[in-house]
Tab-separated table of C-alpha atoms in Angstrom:
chain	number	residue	atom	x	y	z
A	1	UNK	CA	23.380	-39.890	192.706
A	2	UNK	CA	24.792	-43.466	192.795
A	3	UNK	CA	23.834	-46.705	193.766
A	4	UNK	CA	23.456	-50.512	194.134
A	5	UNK	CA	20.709	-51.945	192.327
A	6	UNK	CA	19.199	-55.035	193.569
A	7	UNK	CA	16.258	-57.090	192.021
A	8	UNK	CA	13.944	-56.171	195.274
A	9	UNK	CA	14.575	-51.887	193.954
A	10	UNK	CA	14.578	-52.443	190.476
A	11	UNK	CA	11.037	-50.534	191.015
A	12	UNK	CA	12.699	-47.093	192.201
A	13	UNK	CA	15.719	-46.840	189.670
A	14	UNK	CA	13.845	-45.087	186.947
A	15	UNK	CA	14.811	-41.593	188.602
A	16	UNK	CA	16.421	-39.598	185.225
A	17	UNK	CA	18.550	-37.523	187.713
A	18	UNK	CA	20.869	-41.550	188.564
A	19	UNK	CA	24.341	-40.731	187.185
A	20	UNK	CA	25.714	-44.165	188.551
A	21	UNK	CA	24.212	-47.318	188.822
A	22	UNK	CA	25.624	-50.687	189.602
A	23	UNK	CA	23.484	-53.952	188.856
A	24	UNK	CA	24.188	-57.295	190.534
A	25	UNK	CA	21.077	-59.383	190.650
A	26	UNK	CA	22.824	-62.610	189.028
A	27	UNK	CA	19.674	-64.458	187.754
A	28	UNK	CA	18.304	-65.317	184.396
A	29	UNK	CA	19.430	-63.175	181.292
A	30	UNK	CA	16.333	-63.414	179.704
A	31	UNK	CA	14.150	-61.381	182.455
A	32	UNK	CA	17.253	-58.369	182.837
A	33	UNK	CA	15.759	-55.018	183.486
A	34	UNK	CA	17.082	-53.646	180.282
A	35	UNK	CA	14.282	-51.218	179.756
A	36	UNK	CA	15.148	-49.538	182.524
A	37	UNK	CA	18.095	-47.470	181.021
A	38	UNK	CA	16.163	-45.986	178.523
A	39	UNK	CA	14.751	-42.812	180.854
A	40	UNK	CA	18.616	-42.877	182.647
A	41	UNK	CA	20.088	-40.048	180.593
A	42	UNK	CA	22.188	-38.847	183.290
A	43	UNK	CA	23.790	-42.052	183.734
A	44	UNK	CA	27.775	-41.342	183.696
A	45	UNK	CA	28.946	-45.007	184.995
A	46	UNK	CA	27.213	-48.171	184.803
A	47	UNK	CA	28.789	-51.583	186.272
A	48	UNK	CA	26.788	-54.864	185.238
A	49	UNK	CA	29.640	-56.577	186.487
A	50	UNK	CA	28.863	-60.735	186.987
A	51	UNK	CA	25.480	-60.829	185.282
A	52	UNK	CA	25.460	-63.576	182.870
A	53	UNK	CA	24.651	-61.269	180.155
A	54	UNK	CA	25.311	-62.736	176.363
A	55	UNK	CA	23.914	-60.051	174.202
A	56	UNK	CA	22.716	-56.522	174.353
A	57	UNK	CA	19.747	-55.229	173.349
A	58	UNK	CA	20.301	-53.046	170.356
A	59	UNK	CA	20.061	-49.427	170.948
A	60	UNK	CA	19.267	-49.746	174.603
A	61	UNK	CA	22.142	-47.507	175.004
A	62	UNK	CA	20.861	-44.992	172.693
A	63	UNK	CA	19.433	-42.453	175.685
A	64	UNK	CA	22.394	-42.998	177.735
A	65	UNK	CA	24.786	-40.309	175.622
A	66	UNK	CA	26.494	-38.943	179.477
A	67	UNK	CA	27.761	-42.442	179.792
A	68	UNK	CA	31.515	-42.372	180.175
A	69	UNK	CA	31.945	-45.989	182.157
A	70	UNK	CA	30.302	-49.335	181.497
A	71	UNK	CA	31.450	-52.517	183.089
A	72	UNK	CA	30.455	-55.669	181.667
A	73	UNK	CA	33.058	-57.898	182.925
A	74	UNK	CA	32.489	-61.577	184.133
A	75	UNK	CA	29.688	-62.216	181.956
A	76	UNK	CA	29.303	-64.988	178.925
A	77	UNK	CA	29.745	-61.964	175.700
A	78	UNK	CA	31.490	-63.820	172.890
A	79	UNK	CA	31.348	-61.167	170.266
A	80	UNK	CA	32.005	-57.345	170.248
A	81	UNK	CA	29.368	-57.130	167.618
A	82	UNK	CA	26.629	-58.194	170.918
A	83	UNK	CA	27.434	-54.710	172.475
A	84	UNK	CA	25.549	-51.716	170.801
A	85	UNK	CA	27.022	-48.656	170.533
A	86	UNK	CA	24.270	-46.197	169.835
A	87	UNK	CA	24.479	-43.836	172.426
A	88	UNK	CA	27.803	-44.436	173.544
A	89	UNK	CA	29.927	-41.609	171.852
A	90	UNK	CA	31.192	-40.188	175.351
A	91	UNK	CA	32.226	-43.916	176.927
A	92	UNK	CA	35.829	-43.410	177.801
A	93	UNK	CA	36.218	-46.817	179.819
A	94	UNK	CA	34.984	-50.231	178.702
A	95	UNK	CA	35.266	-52.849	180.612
A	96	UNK	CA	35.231	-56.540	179.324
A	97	UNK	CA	37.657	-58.678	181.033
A	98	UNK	CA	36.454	-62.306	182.101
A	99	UNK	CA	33.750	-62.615	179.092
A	100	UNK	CA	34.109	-65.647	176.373
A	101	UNK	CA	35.643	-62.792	173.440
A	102	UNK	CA	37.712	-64.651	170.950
A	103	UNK	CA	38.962	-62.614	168.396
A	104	UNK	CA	38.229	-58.502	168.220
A	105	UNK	CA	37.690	-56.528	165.314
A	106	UNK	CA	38.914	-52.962	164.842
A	107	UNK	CA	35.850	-51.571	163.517
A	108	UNK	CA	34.175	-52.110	166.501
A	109	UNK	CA	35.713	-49.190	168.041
A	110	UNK	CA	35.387	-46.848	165.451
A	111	UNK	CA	32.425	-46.177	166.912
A	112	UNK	CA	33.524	-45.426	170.232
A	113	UNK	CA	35.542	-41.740	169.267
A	114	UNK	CA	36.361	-41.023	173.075
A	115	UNK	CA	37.276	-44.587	174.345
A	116	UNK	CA	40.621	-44.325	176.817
A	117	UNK	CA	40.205	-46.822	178.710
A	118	UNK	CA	40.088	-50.632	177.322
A	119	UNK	CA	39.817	-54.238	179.657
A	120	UNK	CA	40.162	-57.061	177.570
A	121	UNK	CA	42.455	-59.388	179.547
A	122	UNK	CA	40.514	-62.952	180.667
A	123	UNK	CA	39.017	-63.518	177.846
A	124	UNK	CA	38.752	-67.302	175.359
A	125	UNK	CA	40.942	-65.677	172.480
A	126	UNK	CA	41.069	-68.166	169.754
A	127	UNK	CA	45.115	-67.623	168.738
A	128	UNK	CA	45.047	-69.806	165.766
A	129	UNK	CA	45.567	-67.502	161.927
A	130	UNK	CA	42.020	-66.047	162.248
A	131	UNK	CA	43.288	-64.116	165.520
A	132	UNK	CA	45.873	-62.035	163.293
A	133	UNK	CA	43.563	-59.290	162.512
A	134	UNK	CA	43.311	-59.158	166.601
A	135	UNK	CA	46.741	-59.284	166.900
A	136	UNK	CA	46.962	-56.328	164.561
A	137	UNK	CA	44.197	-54.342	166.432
A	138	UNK	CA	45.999	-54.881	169.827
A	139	UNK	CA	49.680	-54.147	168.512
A	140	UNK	CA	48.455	-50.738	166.960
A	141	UNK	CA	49.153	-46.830	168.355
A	142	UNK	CA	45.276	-46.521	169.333
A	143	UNK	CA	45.262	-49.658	171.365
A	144	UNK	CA	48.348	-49.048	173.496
A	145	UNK	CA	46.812	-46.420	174.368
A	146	UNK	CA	43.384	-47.238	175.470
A	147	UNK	CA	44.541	-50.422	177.047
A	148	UNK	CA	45.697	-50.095	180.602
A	149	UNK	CA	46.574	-52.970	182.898
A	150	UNK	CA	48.954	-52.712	186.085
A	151	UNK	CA	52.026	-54.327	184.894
A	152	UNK	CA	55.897	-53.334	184.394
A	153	UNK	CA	56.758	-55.827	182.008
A	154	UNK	CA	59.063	-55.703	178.891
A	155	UNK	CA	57.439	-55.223	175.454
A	156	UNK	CA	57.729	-58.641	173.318
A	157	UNK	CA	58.418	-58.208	169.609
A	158	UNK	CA	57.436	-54.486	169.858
A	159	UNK	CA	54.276	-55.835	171.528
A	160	UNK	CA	52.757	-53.901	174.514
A	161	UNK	CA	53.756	-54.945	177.871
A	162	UNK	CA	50.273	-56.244	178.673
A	163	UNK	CA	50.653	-59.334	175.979
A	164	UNK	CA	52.139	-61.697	178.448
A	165	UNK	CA	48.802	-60.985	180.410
A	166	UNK	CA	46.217	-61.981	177.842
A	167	UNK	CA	45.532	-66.151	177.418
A	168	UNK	CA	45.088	-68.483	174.345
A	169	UNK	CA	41.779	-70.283	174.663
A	170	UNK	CA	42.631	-72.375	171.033
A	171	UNK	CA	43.866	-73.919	169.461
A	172	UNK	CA	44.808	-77.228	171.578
A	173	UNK	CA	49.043	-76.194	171.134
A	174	UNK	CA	48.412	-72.674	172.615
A	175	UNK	CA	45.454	-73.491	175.188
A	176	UNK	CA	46.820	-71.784	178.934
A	177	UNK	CA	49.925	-69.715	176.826
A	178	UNK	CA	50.104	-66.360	176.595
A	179	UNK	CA	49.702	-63.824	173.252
A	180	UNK	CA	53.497	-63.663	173.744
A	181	UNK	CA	53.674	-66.925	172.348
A	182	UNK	CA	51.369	-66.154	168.716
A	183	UNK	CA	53.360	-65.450	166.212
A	184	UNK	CA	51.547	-63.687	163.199
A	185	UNK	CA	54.584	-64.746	160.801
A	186	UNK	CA	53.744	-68.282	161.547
A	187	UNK	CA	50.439	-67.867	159.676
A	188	UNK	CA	52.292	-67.317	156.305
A	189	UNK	CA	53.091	-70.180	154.391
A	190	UNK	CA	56.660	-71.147	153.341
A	191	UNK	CA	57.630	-71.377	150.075
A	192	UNK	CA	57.662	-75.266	150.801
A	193	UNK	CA	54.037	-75.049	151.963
A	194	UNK	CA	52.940	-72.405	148.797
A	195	UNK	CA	53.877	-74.721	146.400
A	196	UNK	CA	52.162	-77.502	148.375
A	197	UNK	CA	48.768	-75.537	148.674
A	198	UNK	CA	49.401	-74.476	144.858
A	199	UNK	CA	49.145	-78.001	143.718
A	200	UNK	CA	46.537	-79.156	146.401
A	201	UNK	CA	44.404	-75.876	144.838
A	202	UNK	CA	44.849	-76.396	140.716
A	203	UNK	CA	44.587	-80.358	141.689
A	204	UNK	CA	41.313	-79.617	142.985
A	205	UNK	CA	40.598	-77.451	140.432
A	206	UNK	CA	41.166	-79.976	137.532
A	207	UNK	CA	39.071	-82.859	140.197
A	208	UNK	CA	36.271	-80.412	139.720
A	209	UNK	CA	36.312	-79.812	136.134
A	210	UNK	CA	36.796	-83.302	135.695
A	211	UNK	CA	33.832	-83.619	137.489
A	212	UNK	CA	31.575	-80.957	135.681
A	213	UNK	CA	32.760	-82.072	132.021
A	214	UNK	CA	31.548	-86.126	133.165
A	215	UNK	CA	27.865	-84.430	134.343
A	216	UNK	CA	28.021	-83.040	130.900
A	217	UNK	CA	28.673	-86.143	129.357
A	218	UNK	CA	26.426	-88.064	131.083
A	219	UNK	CA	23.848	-85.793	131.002
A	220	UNK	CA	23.847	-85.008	127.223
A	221	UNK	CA	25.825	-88.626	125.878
A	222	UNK	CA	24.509	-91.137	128.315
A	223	UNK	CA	23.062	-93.375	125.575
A	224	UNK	CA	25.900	-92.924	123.388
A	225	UNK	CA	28.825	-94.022	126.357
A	226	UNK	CA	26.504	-96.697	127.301
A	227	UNK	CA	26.541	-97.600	123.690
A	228	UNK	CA	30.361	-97.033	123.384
A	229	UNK	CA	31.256	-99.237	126.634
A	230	UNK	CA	29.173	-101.933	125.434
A	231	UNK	CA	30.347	-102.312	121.833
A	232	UNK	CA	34.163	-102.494	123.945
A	233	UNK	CA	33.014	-105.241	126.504
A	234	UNK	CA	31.617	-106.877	123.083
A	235	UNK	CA	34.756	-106.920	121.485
A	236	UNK	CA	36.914	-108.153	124.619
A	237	UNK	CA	34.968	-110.450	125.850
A	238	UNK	CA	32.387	-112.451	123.083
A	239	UNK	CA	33.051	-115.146	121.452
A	240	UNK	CA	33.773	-114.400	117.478
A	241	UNK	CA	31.639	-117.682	116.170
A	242	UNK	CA	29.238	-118.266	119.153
A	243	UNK	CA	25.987	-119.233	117.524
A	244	UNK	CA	23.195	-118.070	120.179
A	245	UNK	CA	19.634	-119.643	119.458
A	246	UNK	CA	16.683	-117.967	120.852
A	247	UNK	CA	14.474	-120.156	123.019
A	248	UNK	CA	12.308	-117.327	123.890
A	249	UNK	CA	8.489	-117.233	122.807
A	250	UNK	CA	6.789	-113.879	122.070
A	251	UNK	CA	3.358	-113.079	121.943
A	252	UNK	CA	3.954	-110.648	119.324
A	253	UNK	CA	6.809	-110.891	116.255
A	254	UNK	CA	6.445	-107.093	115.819
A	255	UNK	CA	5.366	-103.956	117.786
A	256	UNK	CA	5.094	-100.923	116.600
A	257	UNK	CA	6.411	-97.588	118.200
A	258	UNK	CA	4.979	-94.306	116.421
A	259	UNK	CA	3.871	-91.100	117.625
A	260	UNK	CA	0.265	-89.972	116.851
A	261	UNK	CA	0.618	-88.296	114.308
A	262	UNK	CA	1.712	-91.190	111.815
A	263	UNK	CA	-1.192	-93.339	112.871
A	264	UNK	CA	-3.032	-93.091	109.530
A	265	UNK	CA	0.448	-93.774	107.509
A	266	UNK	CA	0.472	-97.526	109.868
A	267	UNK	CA	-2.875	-98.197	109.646
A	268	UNK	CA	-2.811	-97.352	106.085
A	269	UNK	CA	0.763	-99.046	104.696
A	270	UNK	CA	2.525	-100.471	107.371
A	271	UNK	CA	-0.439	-102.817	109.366
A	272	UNK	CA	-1.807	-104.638	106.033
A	273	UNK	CA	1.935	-105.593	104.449
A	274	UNK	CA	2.775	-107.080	108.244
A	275	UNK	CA	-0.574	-109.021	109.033
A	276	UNK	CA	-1.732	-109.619	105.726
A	277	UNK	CA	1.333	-110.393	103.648
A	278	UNK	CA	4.019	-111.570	106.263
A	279	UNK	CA	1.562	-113.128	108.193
A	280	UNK	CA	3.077	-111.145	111.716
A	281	UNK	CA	1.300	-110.834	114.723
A	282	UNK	CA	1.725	-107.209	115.310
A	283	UNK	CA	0.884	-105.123	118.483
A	284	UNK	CA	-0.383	-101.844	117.367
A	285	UNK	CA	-1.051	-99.802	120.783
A	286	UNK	CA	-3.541	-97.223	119.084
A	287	UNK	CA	-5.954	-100.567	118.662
A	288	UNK	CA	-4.343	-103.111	120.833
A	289	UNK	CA	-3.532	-101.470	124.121
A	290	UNK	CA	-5.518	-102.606	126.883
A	291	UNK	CA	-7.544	-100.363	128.709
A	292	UNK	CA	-7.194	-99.248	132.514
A	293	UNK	CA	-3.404	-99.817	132.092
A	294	UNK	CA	-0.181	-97.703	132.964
A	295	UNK	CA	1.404	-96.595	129.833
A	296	UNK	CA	4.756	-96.808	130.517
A	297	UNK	CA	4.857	-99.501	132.324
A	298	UNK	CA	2.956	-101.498	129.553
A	299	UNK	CA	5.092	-100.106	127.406
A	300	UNK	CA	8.176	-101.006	128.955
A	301	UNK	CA	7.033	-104.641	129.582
A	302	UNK	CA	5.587	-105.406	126.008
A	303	UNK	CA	9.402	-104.258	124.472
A	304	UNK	CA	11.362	-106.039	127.470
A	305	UNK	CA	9.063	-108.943	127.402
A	306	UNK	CA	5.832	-109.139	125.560
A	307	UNK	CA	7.253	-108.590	121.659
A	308	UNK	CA	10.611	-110.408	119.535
A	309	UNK	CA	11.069	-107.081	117.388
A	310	UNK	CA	10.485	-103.574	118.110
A	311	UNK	CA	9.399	-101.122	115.011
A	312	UNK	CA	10.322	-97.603	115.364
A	313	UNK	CA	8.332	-95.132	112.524
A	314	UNK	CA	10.709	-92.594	112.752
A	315	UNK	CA	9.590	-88.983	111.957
A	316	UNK	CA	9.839	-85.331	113.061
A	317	UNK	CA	6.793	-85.823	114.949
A	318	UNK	CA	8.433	-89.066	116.657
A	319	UNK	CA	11.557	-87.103	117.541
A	320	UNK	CA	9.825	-84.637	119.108
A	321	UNK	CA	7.722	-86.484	121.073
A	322	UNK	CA	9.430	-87.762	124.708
A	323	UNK	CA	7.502	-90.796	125.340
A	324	UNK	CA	8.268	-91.626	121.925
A	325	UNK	CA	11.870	-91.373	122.658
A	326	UNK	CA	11.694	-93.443	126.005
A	327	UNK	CA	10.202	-96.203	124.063
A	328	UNK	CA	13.450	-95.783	122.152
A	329	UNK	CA	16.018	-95.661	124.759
A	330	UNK	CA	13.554	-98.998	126.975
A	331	UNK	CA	14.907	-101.054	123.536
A	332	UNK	CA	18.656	-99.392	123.986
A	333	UNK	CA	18.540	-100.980	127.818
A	334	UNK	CA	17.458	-104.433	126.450
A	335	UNK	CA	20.219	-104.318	124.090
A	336	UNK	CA	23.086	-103.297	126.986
A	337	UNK	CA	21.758	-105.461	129.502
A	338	UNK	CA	20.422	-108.632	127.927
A	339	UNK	CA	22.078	-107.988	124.303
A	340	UNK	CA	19.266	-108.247	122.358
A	341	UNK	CA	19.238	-106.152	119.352
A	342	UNK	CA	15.203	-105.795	118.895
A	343	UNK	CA	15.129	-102.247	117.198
A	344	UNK	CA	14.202	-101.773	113.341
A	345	UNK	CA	13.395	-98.126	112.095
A	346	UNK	CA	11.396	-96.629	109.004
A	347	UNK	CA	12.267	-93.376	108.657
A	348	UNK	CA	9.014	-91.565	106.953
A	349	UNK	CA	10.898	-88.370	106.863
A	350	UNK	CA	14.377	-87.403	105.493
A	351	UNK	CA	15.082	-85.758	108.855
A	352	UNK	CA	18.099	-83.378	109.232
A	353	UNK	CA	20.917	-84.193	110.684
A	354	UNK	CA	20.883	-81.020	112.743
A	355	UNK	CA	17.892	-82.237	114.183
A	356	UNK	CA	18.451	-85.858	114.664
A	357	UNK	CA	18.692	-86.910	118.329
A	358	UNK	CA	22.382	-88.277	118.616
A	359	UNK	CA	21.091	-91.755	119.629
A	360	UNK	CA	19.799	-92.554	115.794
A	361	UNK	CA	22.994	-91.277	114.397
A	362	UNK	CA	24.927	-94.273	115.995
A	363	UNK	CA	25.328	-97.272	113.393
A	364	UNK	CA	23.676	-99.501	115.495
A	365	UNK	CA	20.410	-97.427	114.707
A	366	UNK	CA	21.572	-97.087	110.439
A	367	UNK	CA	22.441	-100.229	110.240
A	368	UNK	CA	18.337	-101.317	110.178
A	369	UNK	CA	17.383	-97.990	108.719
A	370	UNK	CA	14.550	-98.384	106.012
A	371	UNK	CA	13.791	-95.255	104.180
A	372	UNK	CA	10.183	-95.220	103.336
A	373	UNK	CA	10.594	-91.463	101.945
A	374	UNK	CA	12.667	-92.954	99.097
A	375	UNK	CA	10.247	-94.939	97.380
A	376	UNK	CA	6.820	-92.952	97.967
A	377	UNK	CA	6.456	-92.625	93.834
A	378	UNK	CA	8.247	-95.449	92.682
A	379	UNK	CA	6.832	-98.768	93.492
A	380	UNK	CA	10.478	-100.792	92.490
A	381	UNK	CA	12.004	-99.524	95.428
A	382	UNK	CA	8.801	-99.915	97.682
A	383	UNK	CA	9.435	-103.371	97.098
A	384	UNK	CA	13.155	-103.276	98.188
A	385	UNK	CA	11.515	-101.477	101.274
A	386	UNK	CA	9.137	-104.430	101.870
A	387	UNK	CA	11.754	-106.873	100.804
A	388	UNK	CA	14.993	-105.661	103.349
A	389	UNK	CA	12.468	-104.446	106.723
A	390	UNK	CA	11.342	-108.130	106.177
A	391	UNK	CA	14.706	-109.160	106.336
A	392	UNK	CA	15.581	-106.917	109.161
A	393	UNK	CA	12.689	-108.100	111.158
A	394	UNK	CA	13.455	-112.058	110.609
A	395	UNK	CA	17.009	-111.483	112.013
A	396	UNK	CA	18.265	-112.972	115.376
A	397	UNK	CA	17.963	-110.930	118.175
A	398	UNK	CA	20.707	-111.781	120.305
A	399	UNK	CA	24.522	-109.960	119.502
A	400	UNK	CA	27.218	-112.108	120.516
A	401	UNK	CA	30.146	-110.315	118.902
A	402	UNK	CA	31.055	-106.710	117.636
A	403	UNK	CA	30.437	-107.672	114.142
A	404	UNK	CA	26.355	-107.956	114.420
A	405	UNK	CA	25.997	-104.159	115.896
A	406	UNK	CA	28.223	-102.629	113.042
């Protein structure tokens, strides 16, 4: 049995005993009958020739295992892989001339054992290097002979005849020429263009370790190249015996950074020499921070704007502790972008070097060190302590030259 299917019979064509079936109904894809084929096991040829099909189904083939012919030319398939095969391992003719193919992949018809018969001619082939492995398919034993096309012509380049038949879609300088005209030796670089691509490839190698060692840096060293760029623009650019006088009024002389757990150690030592002795109006947050306030933010203003010196108790607890260490590096910005040097440090512990953060090992932050861990049992040196962070504290804020950060 064979016939012409129309949409109007679409109804009557589920007969299993149909061995040939055309389709031309021309309307939308997305409604085609495709259910239809799986009770048509009989089915030897099927033509669905001019249907504006895209994409198969997968496995709606699977039933049809008499199948020797399918058409599917003059419809909109741009890849082999759209056409399942399940099904198909008696199709000896394939037809899919006129479709929007552009490059074809020999796997493809692995799958089709008994496939004679091949129409490819019409299609958008995209000639450019990516259409070598096509080039390779078609030139091969197995496709010269599956592909048959009415034509007498010469080979060209131990290509098949048919070559001179088959269009360039792309690229723009063999659009409308023929597969005659692809040559798969222009796809391999001269020596000229090797050594080219070498350097463009270890050039953009070295760009993007470049790249990846500065992220390091700047991720783990930020502070310290800030530091180092500064101290440079210091040297080049300040005046040696500039005299700057600070005009500025504070409403604190002193405030004091610490983590929580050195409270009793401020209230304790440091508070009472500060107030009481030097006479220092000192900002203590743990008693002095007002309430209902952002931290940071209060924080960040009272060392930027609110206070002439900032005390850092230095300890493992400090180090440890990351708003502690923001407080440190809010004093680092003041001193890179208005060059005020307001940071003085008591170290309460003798703290590894190992586990120092890199920041207090520059000799910015040593050059103000007091070390109160020195002179816990002897009271001469606690008052060289008292004597020298007095003297740190009463120093000039602002750094005009190289000189008054080393």
């Amino acid at each position: 049995m064979c016939g012409k299917l129309l949409f109007s019979e679409l109804a009557s064509v589920s007969k299993p005993g149909k061995e040939s079936l055309i389709i031309t109904i021309h309307y939308d894809p997305d409604y085609f009958p495709w259910r239809i084929f799986t009770k048509l096991s009989k089915l030897k040829v099927l033509k669905l020739k001019g249907n504006h099909i895209e994409k198969i189904p997968p496995d709606i083939f699977a039933n049809c295992t008499h199948l020797t012919h399918l058409d599917l030319s003059l419809n909109t398939i741009a890849s082999l892989d759209s056409i399942p095969c399940k099904g198909l391992h008696n199709l000896e003719t394939l037809e899919l001339q006129q479709n929007a193919i552009a490059t074809i992949e020999s796997k493809f018809f692995e799958q089709l054992p008994k496939l004679k018969k091949l129409y490819l001619n019409g299609n958008k082939y995209n000639c450019s290097c990516s259409f070598k492995s096509t080039d390779e398919f078609l030139t091969s034993s197995k496709a010269k002979s599956m592909i048959s096309l009415t034509s007498n012509s010469h080979h060209f380049d131990d290509r098949p005849y048919w070559f001179q038949d088959y269009a360039c879609d792309a690229p723009d300088r063999l659009r409308g020429k023929t597969m005659a005209d692809f040559s798969p030796n222009a796809c391999e670089p001269s020596i000229t263009e090797t050594v080219i691509l070498v350097a463009i490839s270890g050039s953009g190698t070295f760009i993007i370790a470049i790249q990846i060692v500065c992220i390091f840096l700047l991720r783990n060293f930020r502070y310290e190249l800030w530091y180092l760029l500064f101290t440079t623009m210091l040297k080049f650019n300040c005046h040696r015996n500039e005299q700057l006088v600070e005009d500025q009024t504070y409403e604190y002389d002193v405030n004091i950074s610490n983590s929580d757990e050195d409270n009793d150690w401020v209230e304790t030592n440091l508070l009472p020499h500060l107030e009481t002795t030097l006479h220092l109006r000192v900002h203590f947050k743990e008693r002095d921070m007002q309430p209902r306030t952002w931290k940071q933010t209060y924080i960040d203003d009272l060392i930027n704007n609110n206070s002439r010196k900032t005390l850092f108790v230095i300890s493992e607890s400090f180090v440890a502790n990351g708003k502690c260490m923001q407080e440190l590096y809010t004093a680092f910005k003041k001193l890179f972008n208005k060059h005020m040097n307001v940071m003085v440090f008591v170290n309460l512990d003798k703290i590894p070097e190992k586990k120092q953060p890199r920041i207090l090992r520059l000799q910015l932050c040593q050059r103000r060190v007091n070390k109160w861990w020195e002179c816990t049992s002897n009271e001469r040196r606690k008052k060289v302590f008292w004597e020298t962070l007095k003297q740190h504290i009463s120093e000039g804020c602002h750094v005009n030259h190289i000189n008054q950060i080393h």
